[in-house]
Amino acid sequence: MKKLVRFAAALTAVLTLTACTAEVGTSSVTSTPMSTTTSTSTSNPLPSVTTEPGKEEDPKVLDKDIIKSTITSTDDGKGNYTNPVIFADVPDIDIIRVDDAFYMVSTTMHLSPGCPVMKSYDLVNWEIVNYVFDTLEDSDKLALRNGENNYGKGQWATTLRYNNGVYYAGFTSFSTGKTYI
């Protein structure tokens, strides 16, 4: 049975939407460009809070199911997904498949711990399972000390590989001027 999964892929800081069709139980994957749709609303893309008629809406209270579906996936309950499947800032991704699991890494620029490693079995629902590093080095910029900051630098565009039971992550850092593996 074929399963259609849509996911966002980042290429040189520009998100490219892609539809991916994978035959379950095989390694056959076909990618085709997705058509983009224009929303009829120009409001905030976050789901709105609805209340019963006559009751005042409290914008501070969100239903736990709304939050869960917004953060983990965009499942409409019928197995259909829309982009972005991850409602978060996840740029410069690299995805690999090891056995029945997919692993993804992402740029974190100025954040520590850095380079989240995420895992999924369906390319839609992702969980953070670890980070590649806690901190790159002990410096004022990276520790946000003495008025220094590291915004927009840090770790960029990690590549992820797997070989003979070992996972490898490689990336560069504009902060330290080094390449890491």
Coordinates of C-alpha atoms in Angstrom, one line a residue, residues 72-152:
T72 CA 3.8 17.1 16.1
S73 CA 2.0 17.0 12.7
T74 CA -0.7 18.4 10.5
D75 CA -2.9 15.3 10.4
D76 CA -6.5 16.2 9.6
G77 CA -7.6 12.9 11.2
K78 CA -8.1 11.2 7.8
G79 CA -4.4 10.5 7.1
N80 CA -3.9 13.7 5.0
Y81 CA -1.0 16.0 5.9
T82 CA -0.2 19.5 4.8
N83 CA 3.0 21.4 4.9
P84 CA 4.7 22.2 7.1
V85 CA 4.4 18.9 9.0
I86 CA 6.6 20.4 11.8
F87 CA 5.3 23.7 13.0
A88 CA 8.7 25.0 14.2
D89 CA 11.9 26.5 12.9
V90 CA 13.7 23.5 11.4
P91 CA 16.0 24.8 8.7
D92 CA 18.8 23.1 6.7
I93 CA 17.6 19.6 7.3
D94 CA 19.3 16.4 6.4
I95 CA 17.3 13.1 6.6
I96 CA 18.6 9.5 6.5
R97 CA 16.8 6.2 6.8
V98 CA 18.2 3.4 9.0
D99 CA 16.1 0.3 9.0
D100 CA 12.5 1.4 9.6
A101 CA 13.3 4.7 11.2
F102 CA 14.2 8.1 9.7
Y103 CA 16.6 10.5 11.4
M104 CA 16.8 14.2 10.8
V105 CA 19.2 16.9 11.9
S106 CA 18.7 20.6 11.7
T107 CA 20.6 23.9 12.0
T108 CA 20.3 25.6 15.4
M109 CA 22.6 28.6 14.7
H110 CA 22.9 30.2 18.2
L111 CA 21.2 27.6 20.4
S112 CA 22.7 25.2 22.8
P113 CA 22.5 22.3 23.1
G114 CA 22.9 22.3 19.4
C115 CA 21.9 20.3 16.3
P116 CA 18.8 18.4 17.4
V117 CA 18.6 14.7 16.2
M118 CA 15.0 13.9 15.5
K119 CA 13.5 10.5 14.8
S120 CA 10.3 9.4 12.8
Y121 CA 8.8 6.3 11.5
D122 CA 6.5 8.1 9.0
L123 CA 8.2 11.4 8.0
V124 CA 5.4 13.3 9.7
N125 CA 5.6 12.7 13.5
W126 CA 9.0 13.6 14.8
E127 CA 10.5 13.5 18.3
I128 CA 13.8 14.9 19.5
V129 CA 16.0 12.0 20.6
N130 CA 19.3 13.8 21.3
Y131 CA 21.6 16.6 20.3
V132 CA 24.9 16.4 18.5
F133 CA 26.6 18.7 21.0
D134 CA 26.0 20.5 24.3
T135 CA 28.2 23.5 23.5
L136 CA 30.9 24.1 20.8
E137 CA 33.4 25.8 23.1
D138 CA 33.5 27.9 26.3
S139 CA 33.5 31.5 25.0
D140 CA 31.7 34.7 26.0
K141 CA 29.8 34.6 22.6
L142 CA 28.5 31.1 23.1
A143 CA 27.8 31.4 26.8
L144 CA 26.1 34.9 26.3
R145 CA 28.5 36.5 28.8
N146 CA 29.9 40.0 29.0
G147 CA 27.4 41.4 26.5
E148 CA 28.4 39.0 23.8
N149 CA 26.1 37.0 21.6
N150 CA 26.2 34.4 18.9
Y151 CA 23.0 35.1 17.1
G152 CA 22.9 33.8 13.5

